[in-house]
Short mmCIF file of C-alpha atoms in Angstrom, two decimals:
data_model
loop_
_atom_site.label_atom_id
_atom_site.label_comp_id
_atom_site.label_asym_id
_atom_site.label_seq_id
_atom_site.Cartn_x
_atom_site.Cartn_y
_atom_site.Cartn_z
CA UNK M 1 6.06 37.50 -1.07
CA UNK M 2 2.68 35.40 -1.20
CA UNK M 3 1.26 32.46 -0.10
CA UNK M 4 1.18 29.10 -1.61
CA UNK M 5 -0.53 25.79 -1.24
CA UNK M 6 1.67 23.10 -1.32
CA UNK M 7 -0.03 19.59 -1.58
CA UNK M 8 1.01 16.97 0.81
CA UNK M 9 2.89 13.90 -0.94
CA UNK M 10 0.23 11.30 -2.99
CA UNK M 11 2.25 8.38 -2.46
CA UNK M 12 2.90 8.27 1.37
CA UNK M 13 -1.30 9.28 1.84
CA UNK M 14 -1.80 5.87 -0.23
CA UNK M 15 -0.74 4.24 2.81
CA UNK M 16 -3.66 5.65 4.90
CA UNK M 17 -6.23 5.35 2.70
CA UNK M 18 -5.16 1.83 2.18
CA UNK M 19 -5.68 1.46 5.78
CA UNK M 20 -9.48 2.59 5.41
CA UNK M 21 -10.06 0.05 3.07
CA UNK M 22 -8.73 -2.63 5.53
CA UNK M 23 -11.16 -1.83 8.09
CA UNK M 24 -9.80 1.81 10.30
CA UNK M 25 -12.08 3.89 8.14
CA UNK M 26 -12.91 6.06 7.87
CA UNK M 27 -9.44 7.70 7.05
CA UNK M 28 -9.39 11.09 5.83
CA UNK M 29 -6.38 12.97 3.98
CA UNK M 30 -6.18 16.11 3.46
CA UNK M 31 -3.77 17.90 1.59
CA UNK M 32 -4.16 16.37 -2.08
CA UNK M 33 -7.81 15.48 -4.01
CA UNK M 34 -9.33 15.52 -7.29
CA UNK M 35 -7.91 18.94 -8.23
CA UNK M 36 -4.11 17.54 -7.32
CA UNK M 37 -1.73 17.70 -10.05
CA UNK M 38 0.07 14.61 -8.61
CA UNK M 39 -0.27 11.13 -10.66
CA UNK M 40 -0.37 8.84 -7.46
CA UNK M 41 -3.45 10.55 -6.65
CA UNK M 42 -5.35 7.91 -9.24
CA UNK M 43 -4.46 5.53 -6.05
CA UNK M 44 -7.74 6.34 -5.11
CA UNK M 45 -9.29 5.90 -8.25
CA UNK M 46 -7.79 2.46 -8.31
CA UNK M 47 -8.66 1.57 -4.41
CA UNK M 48 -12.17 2.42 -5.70
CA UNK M 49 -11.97 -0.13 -8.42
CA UNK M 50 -10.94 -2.40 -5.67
CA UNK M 51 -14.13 -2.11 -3.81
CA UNK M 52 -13.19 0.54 -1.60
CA UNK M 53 -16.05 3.30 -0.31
CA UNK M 54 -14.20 6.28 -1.74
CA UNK M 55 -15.01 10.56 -1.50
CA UNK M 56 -13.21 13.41 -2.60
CA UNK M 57 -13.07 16.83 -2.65
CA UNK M 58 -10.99 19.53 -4.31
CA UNK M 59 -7.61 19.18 -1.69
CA UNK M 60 -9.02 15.50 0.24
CA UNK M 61 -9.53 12.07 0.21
CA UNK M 62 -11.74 9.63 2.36
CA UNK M 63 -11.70 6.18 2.68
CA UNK M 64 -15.09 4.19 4.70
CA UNK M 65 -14.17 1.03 4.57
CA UNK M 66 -15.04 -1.73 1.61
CA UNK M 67 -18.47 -1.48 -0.51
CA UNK M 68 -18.76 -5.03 -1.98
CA UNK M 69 -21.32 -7.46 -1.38
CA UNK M 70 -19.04 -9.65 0.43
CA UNK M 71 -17.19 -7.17 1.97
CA UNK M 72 -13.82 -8.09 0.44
CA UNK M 73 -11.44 -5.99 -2.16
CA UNK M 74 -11.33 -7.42 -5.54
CA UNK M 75 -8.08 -8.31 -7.59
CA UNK M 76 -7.69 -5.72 -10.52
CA UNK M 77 -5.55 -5.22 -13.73
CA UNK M 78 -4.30 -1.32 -14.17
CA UNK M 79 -1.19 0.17 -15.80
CA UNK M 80 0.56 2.08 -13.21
CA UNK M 81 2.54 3.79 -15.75
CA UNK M 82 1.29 6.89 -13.78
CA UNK M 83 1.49 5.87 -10.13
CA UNK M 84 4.55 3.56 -9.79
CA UNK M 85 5.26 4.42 -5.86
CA UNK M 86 1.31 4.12 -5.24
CA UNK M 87 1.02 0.83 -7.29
CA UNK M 88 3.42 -1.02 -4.30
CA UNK M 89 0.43 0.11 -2.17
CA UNK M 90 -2.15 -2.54 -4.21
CA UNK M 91 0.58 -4.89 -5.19
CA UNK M 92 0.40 -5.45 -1.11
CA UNK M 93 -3.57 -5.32 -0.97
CA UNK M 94 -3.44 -7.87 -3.51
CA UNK M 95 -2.96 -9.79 -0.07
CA UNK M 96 -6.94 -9.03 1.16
CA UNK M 97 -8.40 -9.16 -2.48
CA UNK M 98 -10.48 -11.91 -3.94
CA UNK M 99 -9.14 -13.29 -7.47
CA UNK M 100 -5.99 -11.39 -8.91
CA UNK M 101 -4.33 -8.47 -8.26
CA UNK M 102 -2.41 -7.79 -12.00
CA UNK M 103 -0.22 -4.32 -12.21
CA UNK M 104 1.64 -3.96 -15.04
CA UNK M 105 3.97 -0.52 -16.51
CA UNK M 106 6.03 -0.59 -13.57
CA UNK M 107 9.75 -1.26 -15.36
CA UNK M 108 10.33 1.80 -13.43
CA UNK M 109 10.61 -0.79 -10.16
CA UNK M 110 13.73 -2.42 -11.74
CA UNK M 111 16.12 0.89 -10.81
CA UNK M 112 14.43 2.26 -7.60
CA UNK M 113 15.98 2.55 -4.30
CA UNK M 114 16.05 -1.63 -4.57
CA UNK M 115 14.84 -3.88 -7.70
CA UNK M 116 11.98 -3.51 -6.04
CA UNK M 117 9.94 -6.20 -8.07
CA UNK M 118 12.35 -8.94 -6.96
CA UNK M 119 11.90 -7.58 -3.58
CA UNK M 120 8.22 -7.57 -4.08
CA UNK M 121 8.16 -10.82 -5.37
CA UNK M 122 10.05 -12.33 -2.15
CA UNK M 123 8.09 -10.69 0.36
CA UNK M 124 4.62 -11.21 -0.73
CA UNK M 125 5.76 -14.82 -1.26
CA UNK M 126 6.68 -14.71 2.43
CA UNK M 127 2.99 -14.38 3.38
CA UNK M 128 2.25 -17.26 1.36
CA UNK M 129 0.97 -15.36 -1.83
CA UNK M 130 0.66 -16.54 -5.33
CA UNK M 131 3.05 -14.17 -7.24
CA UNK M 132 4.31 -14.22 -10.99
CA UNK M 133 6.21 -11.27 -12.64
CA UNK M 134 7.92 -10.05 -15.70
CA UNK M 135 10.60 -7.26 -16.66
CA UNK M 136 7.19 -4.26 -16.09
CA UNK M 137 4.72 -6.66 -14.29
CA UNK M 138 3.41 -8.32 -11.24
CA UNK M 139 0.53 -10.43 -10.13
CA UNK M 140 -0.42 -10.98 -6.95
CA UNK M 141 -3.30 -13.84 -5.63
CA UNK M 142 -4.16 -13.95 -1.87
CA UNK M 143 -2.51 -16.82 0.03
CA UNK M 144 -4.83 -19.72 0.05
CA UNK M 145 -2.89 -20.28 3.78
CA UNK M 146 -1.34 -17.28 5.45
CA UNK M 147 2.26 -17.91 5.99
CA UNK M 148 4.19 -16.33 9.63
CA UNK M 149 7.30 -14.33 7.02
CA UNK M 150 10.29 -16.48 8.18
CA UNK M 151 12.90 -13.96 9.78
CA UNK M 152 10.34 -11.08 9.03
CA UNK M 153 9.99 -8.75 5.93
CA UNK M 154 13.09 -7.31 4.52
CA UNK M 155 12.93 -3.88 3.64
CA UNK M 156 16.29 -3.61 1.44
CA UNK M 157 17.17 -0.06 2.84
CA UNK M 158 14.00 0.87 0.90
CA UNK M 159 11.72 3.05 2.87
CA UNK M 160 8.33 2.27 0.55
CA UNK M 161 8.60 -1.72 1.33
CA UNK M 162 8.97 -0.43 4.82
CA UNK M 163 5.45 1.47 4.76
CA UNK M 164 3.47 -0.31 2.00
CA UNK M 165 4.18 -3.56 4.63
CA UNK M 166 2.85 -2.34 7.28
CA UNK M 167 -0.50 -3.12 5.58
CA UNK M 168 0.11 -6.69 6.18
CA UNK M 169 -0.45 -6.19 9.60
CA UNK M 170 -4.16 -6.56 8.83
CA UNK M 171 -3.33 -10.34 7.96
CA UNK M 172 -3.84 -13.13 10.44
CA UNK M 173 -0.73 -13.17 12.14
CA UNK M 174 2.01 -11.13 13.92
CA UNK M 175 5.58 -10.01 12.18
CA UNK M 176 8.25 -8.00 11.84
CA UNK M 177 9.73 -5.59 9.90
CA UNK M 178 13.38 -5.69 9.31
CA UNK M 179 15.09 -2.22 9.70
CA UNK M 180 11.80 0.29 10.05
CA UNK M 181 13.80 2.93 10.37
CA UNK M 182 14.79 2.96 6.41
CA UNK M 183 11.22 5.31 6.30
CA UNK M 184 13.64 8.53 7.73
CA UNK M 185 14.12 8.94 3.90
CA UNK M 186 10.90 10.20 3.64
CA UNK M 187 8.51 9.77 6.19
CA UNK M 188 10.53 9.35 9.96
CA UNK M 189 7.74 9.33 11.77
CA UNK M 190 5.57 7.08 9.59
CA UNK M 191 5.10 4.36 11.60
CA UNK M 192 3.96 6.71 14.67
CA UNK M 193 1.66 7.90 12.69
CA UNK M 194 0.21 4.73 11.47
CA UNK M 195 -0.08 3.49 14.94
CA UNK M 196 -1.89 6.43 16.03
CA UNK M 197 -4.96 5.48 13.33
CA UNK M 198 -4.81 1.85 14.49
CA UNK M 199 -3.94 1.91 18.17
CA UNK M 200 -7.54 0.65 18.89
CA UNK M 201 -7.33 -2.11 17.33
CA UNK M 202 -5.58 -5.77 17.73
CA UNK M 203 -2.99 -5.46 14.93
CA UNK M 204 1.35 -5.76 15.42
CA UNK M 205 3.73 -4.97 13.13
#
């Protein structure tokens, strides 16, 4: 007998400290930091990158809000070789970022719980993104005119397009989200949780 630290799960915390980047910072997570031995935890190497105000320690992460001088994220190129779950996270904050939002090394997309880069592709182009792909790429520009997603977002019994969609929430207008209960895979309550953090604020999904 002994005990053990067992990290919480990288890719669902991207989620939350996605959301202190969009403005309900600060957002802490605790549970996985610089010291985890988890490859999504780079996420918040890469939200830094961004433009996000990012801290960690040892086992946590924090998120205060957006550093750049005009307060917006900024499109970036990475290979998310490493962090394919985390990289759906961006692909959707590609949404709030000035200029273009390139992730490439994610082949590993094609045979997830959905193609998920077709599904990526039709969603963001919902919201009236500017989206080209390839067979282990995807680019993402912010829509010049945000677009009301016509019968709401699919999630394709895929509980990651599910959470990583919630972010558009922070967008302009109001939408659904096709079967939310697809996050029971991982995550049931997920979407308690994430109103909990925003339930202040304005935002519907």
């Amino acid at each position: 007998p002994g005990d053990f630290a067992v990290e919480g799960d990288a890719s669902s915390a991207s989620y939350f400290l996605a959301l202190g980047a969009l403005g309900q910072g600060p957002v802490t997570v605790k549970g996985a930091g610089r010291d985890s031995i988890q490859g999504d935890v780079a996420f918040a190497h890469a939200l830094a990158t961004m433009g996000a105000n990012v801290m960690q320690g040892a086992d946590w992460i924090e998120v205060r809000g957006i550093d750049t001088d005009d307060g917006y994220l900024r499109g970036i190129e990475l290979d998310c070789t490493a962090i394919p779950d985390a990289a759906m996270t961006l692909a959707v904050l590609g949404l709030f970022a000035t200029g273009t939002t390139k992730l490439t090394g994610i082949a590993s997309w094609r045979v997830k719980e959905t193609d998920r880069i077709a599904a990526m592709v039709c969603e963001l182009s919902k919201f009236g993104a500017e989206v080209s792909f390839g067979d282990d790429f995807i680019a993402v520009k912010a829509p010049k005119h945000w677009q009301v997603p016509s019968g709401g977002v699919d999630t394709y019994d895929d509980h990651r397009m599910a959470m990583c969609f919630s972010l558009a929430a922070f967008g302009p207008n109001s939408f659904h989200i096709n079967d939310p209960d697809c996050v029971s895979k991982t995550f049931p309550n997920y979407f308690a949780v994430w109103q909990s953090i925003v339930s202040q604020k304005d935002q519907q999904v």
